[in-house]
PDB file of C-alpha atoms and ligand atoms in Angstrom:
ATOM      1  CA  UNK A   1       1.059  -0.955  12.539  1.00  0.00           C
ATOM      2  CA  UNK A   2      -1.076  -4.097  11.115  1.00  0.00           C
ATOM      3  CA  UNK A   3      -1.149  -7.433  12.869  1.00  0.00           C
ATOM      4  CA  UNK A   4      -3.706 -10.373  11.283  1.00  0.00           C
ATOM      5  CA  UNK A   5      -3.471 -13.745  12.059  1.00  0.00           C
ATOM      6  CA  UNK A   6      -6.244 -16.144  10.919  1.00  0.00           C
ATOM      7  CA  UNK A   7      -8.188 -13.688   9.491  1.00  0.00           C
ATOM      8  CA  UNK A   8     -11.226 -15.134   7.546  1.00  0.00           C
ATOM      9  CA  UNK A   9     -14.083 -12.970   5.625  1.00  0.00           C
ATOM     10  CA  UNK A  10     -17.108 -14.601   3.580  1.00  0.00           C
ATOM     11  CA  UNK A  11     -20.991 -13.368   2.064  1.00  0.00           C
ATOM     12  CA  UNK A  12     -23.521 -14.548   1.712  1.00  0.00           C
ATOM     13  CA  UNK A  13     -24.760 -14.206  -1.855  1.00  0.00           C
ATOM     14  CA  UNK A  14     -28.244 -16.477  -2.678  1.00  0.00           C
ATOM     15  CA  UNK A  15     -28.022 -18.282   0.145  1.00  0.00           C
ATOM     16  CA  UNK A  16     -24.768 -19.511  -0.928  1.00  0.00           C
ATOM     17  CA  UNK A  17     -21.995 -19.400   0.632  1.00  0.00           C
ATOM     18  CA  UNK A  18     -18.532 -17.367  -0.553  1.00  0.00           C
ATOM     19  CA  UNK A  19     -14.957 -17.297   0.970  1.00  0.00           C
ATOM     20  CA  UNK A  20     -13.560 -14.094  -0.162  1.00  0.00           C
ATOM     21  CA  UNK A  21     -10.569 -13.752   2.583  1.00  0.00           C
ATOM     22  CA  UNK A  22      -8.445 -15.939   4.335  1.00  0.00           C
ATOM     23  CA  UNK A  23      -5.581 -14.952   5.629  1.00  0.00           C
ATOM     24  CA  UNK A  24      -2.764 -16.785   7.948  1.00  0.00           C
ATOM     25  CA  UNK A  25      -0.783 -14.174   8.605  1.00  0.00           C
ATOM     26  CA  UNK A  26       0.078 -10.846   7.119  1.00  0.00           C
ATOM     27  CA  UNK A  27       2.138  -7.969   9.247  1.00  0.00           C
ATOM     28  CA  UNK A  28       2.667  -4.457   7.630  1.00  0.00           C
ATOM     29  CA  UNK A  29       5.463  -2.357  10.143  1.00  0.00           C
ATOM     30  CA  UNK A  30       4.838   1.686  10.603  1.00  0.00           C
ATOM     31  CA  UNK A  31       5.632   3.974   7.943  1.00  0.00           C
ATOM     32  CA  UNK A  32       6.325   1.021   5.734  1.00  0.00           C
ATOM     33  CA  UNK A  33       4.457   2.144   2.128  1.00  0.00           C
ATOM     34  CA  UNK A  34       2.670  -1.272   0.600  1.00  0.00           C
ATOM     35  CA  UNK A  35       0.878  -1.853  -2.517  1.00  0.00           C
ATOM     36  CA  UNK A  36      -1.547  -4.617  -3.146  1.00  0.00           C
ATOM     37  CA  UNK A  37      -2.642  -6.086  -6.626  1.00  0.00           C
ATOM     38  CA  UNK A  38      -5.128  -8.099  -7.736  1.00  0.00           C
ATOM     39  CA  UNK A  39      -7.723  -9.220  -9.824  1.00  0.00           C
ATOM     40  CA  UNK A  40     -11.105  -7.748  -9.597  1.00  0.00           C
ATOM     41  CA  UNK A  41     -12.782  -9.661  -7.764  1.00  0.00           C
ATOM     42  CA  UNK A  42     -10.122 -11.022  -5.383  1.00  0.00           C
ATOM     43  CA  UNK A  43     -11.350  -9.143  -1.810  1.00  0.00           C
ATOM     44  CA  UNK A  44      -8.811  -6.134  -2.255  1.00  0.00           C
ATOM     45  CA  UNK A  45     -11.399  -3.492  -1.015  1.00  0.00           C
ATOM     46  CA  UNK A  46     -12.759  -6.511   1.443  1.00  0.00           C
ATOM     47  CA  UNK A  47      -9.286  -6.025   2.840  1.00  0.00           C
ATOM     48  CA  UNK A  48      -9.330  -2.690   3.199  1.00  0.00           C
ATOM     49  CA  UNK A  49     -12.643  -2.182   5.151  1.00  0.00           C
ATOM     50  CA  UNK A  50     -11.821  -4.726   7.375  1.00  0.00           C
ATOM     51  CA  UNK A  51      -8.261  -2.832   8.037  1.00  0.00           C
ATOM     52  CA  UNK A  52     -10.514   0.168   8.826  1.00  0.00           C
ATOM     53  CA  UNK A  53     -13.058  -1.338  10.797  1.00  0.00           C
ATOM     54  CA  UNK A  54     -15.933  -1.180   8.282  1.00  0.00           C
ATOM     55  CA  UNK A  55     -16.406  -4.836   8.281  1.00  0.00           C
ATOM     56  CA  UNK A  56     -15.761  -6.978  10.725  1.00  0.00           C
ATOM     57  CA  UNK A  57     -14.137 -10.734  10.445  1.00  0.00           C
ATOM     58  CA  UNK A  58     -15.782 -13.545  10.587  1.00  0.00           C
ATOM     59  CA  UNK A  59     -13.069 -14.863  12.360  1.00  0.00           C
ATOM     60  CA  UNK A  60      -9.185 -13.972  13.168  1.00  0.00           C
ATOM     61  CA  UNK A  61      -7.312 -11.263  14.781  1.00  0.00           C
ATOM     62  CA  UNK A  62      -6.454  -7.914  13.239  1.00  0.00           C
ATOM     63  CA  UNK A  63      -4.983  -5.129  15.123  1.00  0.00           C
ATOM     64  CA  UNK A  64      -4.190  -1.682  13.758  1.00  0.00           C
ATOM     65  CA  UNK A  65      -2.280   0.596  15.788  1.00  0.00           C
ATOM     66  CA  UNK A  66      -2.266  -1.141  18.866  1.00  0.00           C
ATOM     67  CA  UNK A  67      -6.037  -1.698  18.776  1.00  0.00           C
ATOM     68  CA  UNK A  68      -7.406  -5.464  18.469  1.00  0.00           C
ATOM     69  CA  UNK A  69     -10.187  -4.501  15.881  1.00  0.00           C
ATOM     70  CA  UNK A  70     -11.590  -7.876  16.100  1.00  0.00           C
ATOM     71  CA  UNK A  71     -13.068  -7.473  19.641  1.00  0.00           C
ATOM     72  CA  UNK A  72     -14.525  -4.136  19.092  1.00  0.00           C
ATOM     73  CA  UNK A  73     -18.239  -3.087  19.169  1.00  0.00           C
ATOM     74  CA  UNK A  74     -19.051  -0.925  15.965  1.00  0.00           C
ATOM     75  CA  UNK A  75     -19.090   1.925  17.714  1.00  0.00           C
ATOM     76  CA  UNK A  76     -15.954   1.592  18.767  1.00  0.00           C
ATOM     77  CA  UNK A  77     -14.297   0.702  15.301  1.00  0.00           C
ATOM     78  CA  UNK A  78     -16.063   3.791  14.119  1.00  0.00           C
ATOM     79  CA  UNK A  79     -14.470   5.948  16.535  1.00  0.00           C
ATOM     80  CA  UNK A  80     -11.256   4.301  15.762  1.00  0.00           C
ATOM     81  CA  UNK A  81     -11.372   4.874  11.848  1.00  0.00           C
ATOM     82  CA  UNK A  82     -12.531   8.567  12.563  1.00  0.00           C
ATOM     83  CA  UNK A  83      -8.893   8.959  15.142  1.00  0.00           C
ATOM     84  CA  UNK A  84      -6.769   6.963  13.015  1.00  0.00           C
ATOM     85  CA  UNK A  85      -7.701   5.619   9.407  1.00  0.00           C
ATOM     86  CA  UNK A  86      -7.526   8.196   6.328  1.00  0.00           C
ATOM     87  CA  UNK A  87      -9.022   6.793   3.327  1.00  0.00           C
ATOM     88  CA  UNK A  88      -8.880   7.776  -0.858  1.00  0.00           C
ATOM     89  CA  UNK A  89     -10.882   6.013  -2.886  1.00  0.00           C
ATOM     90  CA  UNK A  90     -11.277   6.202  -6.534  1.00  0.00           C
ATOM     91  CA  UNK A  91     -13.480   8.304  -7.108  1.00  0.00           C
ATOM     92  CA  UNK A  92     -12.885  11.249  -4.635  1.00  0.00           C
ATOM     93  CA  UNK A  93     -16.302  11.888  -3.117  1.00  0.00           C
ATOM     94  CA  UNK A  94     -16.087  15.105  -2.882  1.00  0.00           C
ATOM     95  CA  UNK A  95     -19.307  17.311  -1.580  1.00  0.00           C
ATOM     96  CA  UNK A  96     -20.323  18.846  -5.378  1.00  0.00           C
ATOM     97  CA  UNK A  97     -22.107  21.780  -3.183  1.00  0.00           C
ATOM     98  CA  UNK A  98     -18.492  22.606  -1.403  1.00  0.00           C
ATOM     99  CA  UNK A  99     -15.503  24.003  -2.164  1.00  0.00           C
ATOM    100  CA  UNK A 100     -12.543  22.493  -1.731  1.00  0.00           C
ATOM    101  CA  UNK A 101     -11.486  24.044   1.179  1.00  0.00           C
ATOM    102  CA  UNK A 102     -14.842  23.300   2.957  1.00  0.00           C
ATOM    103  CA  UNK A 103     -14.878  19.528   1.913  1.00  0.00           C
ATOM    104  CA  UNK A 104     -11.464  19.384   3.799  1.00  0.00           C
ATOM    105  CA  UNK A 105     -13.281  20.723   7.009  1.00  0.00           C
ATOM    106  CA  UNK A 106     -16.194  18.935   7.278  1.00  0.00           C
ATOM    107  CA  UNK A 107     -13.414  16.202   8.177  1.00  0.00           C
ATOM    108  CA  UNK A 108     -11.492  18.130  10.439  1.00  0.00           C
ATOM    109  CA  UNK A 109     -11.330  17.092  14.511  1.00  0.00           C
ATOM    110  CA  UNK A 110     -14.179  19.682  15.746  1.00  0.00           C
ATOM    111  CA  UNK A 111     -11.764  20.719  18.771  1.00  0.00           C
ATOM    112  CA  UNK A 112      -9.593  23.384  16.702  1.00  0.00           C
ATOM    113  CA  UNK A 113     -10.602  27.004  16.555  1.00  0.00           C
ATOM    114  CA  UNK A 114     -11.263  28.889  13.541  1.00  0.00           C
ATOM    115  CA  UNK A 115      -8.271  29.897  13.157  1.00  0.00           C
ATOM    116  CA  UNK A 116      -6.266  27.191  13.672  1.00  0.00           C
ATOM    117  CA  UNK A 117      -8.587  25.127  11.162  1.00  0.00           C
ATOM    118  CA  UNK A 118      -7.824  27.820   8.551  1.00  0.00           C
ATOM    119  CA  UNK A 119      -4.107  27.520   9.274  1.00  0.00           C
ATOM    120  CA  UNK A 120      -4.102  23.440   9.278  1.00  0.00           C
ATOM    121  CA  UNK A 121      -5.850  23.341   5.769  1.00  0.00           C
ATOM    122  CA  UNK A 122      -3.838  26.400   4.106  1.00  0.00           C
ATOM    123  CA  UNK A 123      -0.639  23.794   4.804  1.00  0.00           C
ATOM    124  CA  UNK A 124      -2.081  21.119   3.457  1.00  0.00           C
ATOM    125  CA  UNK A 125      -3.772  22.257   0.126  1.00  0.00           C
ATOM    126  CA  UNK A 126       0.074  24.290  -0.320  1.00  0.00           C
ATOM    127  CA  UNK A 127       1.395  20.691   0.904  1.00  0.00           C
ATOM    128  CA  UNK A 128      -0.538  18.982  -2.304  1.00  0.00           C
ATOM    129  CA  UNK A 129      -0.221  22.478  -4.853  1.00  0.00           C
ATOM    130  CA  UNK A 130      -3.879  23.659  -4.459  1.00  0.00           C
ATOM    131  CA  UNK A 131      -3.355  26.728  -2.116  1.00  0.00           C
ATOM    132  CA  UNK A 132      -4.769  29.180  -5.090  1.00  0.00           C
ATOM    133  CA  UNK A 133      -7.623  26.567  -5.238  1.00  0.00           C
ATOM    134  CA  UNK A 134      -9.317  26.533  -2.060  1.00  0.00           C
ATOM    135  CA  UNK A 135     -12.232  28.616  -2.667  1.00  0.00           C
ATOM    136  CA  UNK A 136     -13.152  26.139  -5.699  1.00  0.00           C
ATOM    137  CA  UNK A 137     -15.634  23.969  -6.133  1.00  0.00           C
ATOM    138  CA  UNK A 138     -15.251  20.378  -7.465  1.00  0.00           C
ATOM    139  CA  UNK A 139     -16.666  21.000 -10.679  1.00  0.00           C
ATOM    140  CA  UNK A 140     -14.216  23.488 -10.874  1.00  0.00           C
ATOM    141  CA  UNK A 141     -10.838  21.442 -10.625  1.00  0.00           C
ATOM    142  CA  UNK A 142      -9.960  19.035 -12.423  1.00  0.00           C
ATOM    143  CA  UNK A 143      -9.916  15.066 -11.498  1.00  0.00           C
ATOM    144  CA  UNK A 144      -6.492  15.092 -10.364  1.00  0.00           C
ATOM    145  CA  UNK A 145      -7.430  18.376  -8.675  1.00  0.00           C
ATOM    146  CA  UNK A 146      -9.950  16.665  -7.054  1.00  0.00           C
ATOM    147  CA  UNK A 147      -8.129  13.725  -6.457  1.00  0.00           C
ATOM    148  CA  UNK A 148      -5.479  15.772  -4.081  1.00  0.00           C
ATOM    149  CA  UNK A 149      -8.073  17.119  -2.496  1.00  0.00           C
ATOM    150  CA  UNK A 150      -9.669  14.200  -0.883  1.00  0.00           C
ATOM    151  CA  UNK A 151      -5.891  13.259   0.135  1.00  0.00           C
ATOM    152  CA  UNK A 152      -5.786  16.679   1.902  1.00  0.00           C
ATOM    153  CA  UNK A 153      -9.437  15.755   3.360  1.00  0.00           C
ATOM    154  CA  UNK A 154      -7.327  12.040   4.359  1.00  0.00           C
ATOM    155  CA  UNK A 155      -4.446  13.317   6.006  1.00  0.00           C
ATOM    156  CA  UNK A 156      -6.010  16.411   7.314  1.00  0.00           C
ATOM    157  CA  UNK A 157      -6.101  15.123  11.172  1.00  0.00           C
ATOM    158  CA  UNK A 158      -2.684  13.371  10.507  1.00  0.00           C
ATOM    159  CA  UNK A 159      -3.939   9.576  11.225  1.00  0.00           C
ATOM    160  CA  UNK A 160      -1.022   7.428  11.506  1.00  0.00           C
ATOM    161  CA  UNK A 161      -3.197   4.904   8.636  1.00  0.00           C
ATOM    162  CA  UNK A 162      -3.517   5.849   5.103  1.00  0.00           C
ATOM    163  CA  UNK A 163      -5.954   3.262   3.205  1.00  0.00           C
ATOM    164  CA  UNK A 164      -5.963   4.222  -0.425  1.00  0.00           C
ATOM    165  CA  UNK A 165      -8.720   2.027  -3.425  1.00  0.00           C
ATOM    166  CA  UNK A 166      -7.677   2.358  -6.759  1.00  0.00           C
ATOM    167  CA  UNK A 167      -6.854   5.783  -5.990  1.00  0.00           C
ATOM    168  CA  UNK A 168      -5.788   6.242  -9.363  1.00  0.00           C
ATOM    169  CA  UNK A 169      -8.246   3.918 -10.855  1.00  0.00           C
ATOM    170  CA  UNK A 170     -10.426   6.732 -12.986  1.00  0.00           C
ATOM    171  CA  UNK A 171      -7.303   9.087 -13.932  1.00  0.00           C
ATOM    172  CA  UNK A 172      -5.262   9.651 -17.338  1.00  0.00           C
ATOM    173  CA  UNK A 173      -1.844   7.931 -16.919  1.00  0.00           C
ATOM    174  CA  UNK A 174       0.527  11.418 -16.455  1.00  0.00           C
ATOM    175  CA  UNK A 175      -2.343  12.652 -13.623  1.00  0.00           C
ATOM    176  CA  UNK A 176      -1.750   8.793 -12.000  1.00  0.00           C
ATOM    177  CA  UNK A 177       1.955   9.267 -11.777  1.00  0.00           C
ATOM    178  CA  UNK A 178       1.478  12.614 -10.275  1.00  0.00           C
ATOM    179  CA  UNK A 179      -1.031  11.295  -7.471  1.00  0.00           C
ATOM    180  CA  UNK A 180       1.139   8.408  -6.948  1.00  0.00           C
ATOM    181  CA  UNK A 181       4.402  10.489  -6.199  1.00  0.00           C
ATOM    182  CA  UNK A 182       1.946  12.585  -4.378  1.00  0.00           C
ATOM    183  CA  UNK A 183       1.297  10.004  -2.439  1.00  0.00           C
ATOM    184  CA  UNK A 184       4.508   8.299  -1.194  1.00  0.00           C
ATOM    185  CA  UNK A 185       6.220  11.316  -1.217  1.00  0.00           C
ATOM    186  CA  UNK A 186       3.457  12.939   1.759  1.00  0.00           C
ATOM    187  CA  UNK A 187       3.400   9.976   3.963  1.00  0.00           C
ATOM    188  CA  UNK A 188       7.498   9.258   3.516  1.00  0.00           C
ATOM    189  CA  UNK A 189       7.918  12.742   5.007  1.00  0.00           C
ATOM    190  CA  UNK A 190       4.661  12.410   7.613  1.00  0.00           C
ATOM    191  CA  UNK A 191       5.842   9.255   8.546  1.00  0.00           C
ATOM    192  CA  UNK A 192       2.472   7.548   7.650  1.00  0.00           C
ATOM    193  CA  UNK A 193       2.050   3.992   7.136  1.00  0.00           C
ATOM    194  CA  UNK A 194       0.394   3.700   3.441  1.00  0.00           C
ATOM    195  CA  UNK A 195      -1.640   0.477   1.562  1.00  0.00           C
ATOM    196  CA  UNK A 196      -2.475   1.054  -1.857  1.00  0.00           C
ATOM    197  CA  UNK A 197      -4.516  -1.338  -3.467  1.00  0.00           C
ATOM    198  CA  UNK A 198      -4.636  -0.802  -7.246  1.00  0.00           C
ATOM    199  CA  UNK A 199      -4.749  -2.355 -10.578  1.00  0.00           C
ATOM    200  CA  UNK A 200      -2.293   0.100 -12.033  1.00  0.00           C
ATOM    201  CA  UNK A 201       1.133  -1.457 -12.291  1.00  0.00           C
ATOM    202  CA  UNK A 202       3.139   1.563 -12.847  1.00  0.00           C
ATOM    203  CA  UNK A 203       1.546   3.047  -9.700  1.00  0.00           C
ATOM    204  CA  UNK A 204       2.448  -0.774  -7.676  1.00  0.00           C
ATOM    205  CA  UNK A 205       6.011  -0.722  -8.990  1.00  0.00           C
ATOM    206  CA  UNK A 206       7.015   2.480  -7.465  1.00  0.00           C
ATOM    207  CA  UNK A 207       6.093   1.155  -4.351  1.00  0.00           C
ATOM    208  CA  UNK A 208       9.181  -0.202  -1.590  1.00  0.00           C
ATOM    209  CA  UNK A 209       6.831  -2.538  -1.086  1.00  0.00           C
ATOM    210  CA  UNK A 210       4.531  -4.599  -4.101  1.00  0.00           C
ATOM    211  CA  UNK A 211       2.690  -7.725  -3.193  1.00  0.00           C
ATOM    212  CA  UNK A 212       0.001  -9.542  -5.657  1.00  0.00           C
ATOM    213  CA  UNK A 213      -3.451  -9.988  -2.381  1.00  0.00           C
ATOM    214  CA  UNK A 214      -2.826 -13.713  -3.643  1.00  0.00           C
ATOM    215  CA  UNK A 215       0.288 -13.864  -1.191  1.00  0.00           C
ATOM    216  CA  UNK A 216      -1.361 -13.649   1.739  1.00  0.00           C
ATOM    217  CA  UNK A 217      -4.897 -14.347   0.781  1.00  0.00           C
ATOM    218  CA  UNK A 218      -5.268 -18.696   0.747  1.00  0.00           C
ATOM    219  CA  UNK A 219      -8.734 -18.393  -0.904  1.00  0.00           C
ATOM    220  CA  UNK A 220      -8.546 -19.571  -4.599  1.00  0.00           C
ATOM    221  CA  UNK A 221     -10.836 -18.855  -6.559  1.00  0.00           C
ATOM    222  CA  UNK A 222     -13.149 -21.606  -8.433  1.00  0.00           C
ATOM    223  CA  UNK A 223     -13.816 -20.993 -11.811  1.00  0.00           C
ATOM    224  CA  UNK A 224     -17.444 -19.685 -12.763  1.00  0.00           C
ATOM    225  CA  UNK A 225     -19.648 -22.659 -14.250  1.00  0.00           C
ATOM    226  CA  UNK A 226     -19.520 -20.681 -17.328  1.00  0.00           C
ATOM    227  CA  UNK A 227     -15.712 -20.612 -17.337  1.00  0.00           C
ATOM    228  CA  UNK A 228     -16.125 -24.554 -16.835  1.00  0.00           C
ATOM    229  CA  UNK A 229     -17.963 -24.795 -19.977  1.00  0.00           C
ATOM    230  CA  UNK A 230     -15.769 -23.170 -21.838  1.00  0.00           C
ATOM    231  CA  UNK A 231     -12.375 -25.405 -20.820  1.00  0.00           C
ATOM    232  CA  UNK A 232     -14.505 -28.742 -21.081  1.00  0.00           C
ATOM    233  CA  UNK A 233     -15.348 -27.558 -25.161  1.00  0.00           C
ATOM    234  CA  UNK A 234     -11.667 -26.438 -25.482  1.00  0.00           C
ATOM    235  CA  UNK A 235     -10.309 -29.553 -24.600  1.00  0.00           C
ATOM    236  CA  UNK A 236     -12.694 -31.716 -26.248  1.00  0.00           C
ATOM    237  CA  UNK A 237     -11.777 -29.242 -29.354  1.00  0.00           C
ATOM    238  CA  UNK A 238      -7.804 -29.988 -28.841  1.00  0.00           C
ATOM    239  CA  UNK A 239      -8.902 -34.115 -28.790  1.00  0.00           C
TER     240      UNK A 239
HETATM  241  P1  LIG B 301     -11.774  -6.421  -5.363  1.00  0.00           P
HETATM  242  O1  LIG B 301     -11.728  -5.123  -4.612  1.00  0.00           O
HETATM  243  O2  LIG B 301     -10.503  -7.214  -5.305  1.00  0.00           O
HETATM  244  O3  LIG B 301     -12.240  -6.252  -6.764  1.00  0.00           O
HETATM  245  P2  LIG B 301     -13.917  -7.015  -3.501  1.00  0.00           P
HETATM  246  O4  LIG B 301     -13.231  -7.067  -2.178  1.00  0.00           O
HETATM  247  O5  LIG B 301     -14.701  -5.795  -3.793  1.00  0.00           O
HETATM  248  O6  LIG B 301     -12.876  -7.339  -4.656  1.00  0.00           O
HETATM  249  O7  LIG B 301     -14.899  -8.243  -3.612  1.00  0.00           O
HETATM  250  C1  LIG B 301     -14.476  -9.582  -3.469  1.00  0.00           C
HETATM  251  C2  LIG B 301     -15.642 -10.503  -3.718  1.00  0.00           C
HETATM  252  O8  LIG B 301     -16.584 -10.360  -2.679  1.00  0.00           O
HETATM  253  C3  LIG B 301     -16.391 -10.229  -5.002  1.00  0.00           C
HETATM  254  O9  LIG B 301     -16.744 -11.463  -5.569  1.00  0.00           O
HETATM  255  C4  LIG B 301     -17.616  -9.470  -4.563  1.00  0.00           C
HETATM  256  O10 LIG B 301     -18.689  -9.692  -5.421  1.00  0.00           O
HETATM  257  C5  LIG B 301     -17.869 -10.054  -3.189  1.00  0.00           C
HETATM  258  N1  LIG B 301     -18.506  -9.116  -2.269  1.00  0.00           N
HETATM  259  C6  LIG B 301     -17.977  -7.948  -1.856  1.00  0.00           C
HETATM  260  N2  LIG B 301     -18.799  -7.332  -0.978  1.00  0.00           N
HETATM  261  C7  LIG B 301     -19.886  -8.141  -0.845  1.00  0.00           C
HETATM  262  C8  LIG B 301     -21.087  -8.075  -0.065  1.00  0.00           C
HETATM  263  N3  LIG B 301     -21.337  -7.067   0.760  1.00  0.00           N
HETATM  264  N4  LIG B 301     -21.958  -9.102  -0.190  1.00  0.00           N
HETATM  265  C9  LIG B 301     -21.704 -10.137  -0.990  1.00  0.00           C
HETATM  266  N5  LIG B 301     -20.584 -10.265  -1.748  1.00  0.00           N
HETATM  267  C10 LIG B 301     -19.689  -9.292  -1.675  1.00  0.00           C
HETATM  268 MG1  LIG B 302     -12.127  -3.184  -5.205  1.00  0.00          MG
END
C-alpha cells in the first residue's frame, strides 16, 4: 500500500535551513493497521501530508496505492487524495453551520443519486452509532460524537488509505478508547490500510503494529541553543 525509499523533507525557517524527514526505507502492506509515535516536533504530521500528497518531497520515492506520488503534478496528487486518502485529524473540522449528516455529504463522490447518497450515509453513521444523530448539528454532539463523525465523513467513499493525526489528541481518556476501537475495528472489517500517528500510548499499544517515527526517520534532532545552555551549566554544576 506504501512504498518510500530515500524519502527526504526539509523548511525553510529564517533562511535557515531544517531537515525534518529522512527516510531510507519504510513499507506499510494493505490492510496492515500502524501506529506512529513521536515527539512533538519530530515530522509525524510532515509524514502524513506527504503520504497524502499535500506536500511533496524534496527528494525520494513514495508510492501509495500503486501511484508514484513523487512524480505527480499537484493536481494530480489532489485528485489522488480526493479517490483514495481519508483523513481524521484532531480536531474534527466539522462545518459548525451543518449537521452531521450534511458534513458527511459535502464529501461524498458527486456521481451517486439522492437516494443512494441517503442510503450510503444511513450505513455509515449506524456503522459508527450515530444513526439517531444525523439531523444534528456539531454543537449538538458531543466531541466523541463529533469525532465519529468526521470518520464517517473519512471512510464515506471507502478509500483504500485511512491517515488519522492525533485523532484522539483533544478527547477524555474513556471517549479515546472508544474512537480507537472505533477505529481498528472499521478498517479490520473494510479491509482498510490505517496509520495513526498519536501521542497517546494506550491508543499506540492496541495497535498490531506500534513504531516510535524515530525508526524510520534518520534525522536527529540537535538540541535548541537554549537546551545547550542548560547541559553546559549542569555539568559545570556536577564539576
Ligand atoms: P509533529 O507532527 O511530529 O509534531 P511536524 O511534522 O508538525 O511534527 O513538524 C516537524 C517540524 O517541522 C517542526 O519543527 C515544525 O516546526 C516544522 N515545520 C512543519 N511544517 C513547517 C512549515 N510549513 N514550514 C517550516 N517548518 C515547518
Ligand atoms: Mg503533528
Amino acid at each position: 500500500m506504501l512504498q518510500i525509499r530515500d524519502l527526504k523533507k526539509q523548511f525553510k525557517v529564517d533562511g535557515r535551513v531544517v531537515r525534518i524527514l529522512d527516510i531510507p526505507e519504510w513499507t506499510v502492506e494493505k490492510g496492515e493497521r500502524v501506529a506512529i509515535t513521536g515527539p512533538s516536533g519530530s515530522g509525524k504530521s510532515t509524514l502524513l501530508h506527504l503520504v497524502s500528497g499535500i506536500l511533496r518531497a524534496d527528494s525520494g520515492e513514495i508510492v501509495v496505492n500503486g501511484q508514484p506520488l513523487h512524480s505527480l503534478a499537484e493536481a494530480k496528487r489532489d485528485a489522488f487524495r480526493a479517490s483514495s486518502i481519508g483523513y481524521v485529524l484532531q480536531d474534527f473540522h466539522l462545518i459548525p453551520s451543518l449537521t452531521a449528516r450534511q458534513n458527511v455529504e459535502i464529501a461524498m463522490n458527486s456521481r451517486l443519486s439522492r437516494k443512494e447518497r441517503k442510503q450510503v450515509v444511513d450505513y455509515w453513521l449506524e456503522q459508527v452509532g450515530l444513526s439517531d444523530r444525523g439531523q444534528h448539528l456539531p454543537s449538538q454532539l458531543s466531541r466523541g460524537q463529533q469525532q465519529r463523525v468526521a470518520i464517517v465523513r473519512a471512510l464515506v467513499n471507502q478509500p483504500p488509505l485511512l491517515l488519522a493525526d492525533e485523532p484522539t489528541g483533544s478527547l477524555d481518556w474513556e471517549t479515546a478508547d472508544e474512537i480507537s476501537s472505533l477505529l481498528l475495528d472499521l478498517s479490520e472489517a473494510h479491509g482498510h490500510t490505517l496509520i495513526v500517528v498519536t501521542h497517546d500510548l494506550n491508543m499506540a499499544d492496541r495497535f498490531p503494529h506500534c513504531l516510535n517515527i524515530q525508526d524510520i526517520n534518520q534525522v536527529r534532532r540537535e538540541a535548541s541553543p537554549e537546551q545547550r545552555v542548560l547541559r553546559v551549566k549542569r555539568e559545570e554544576v556536577t564539576i
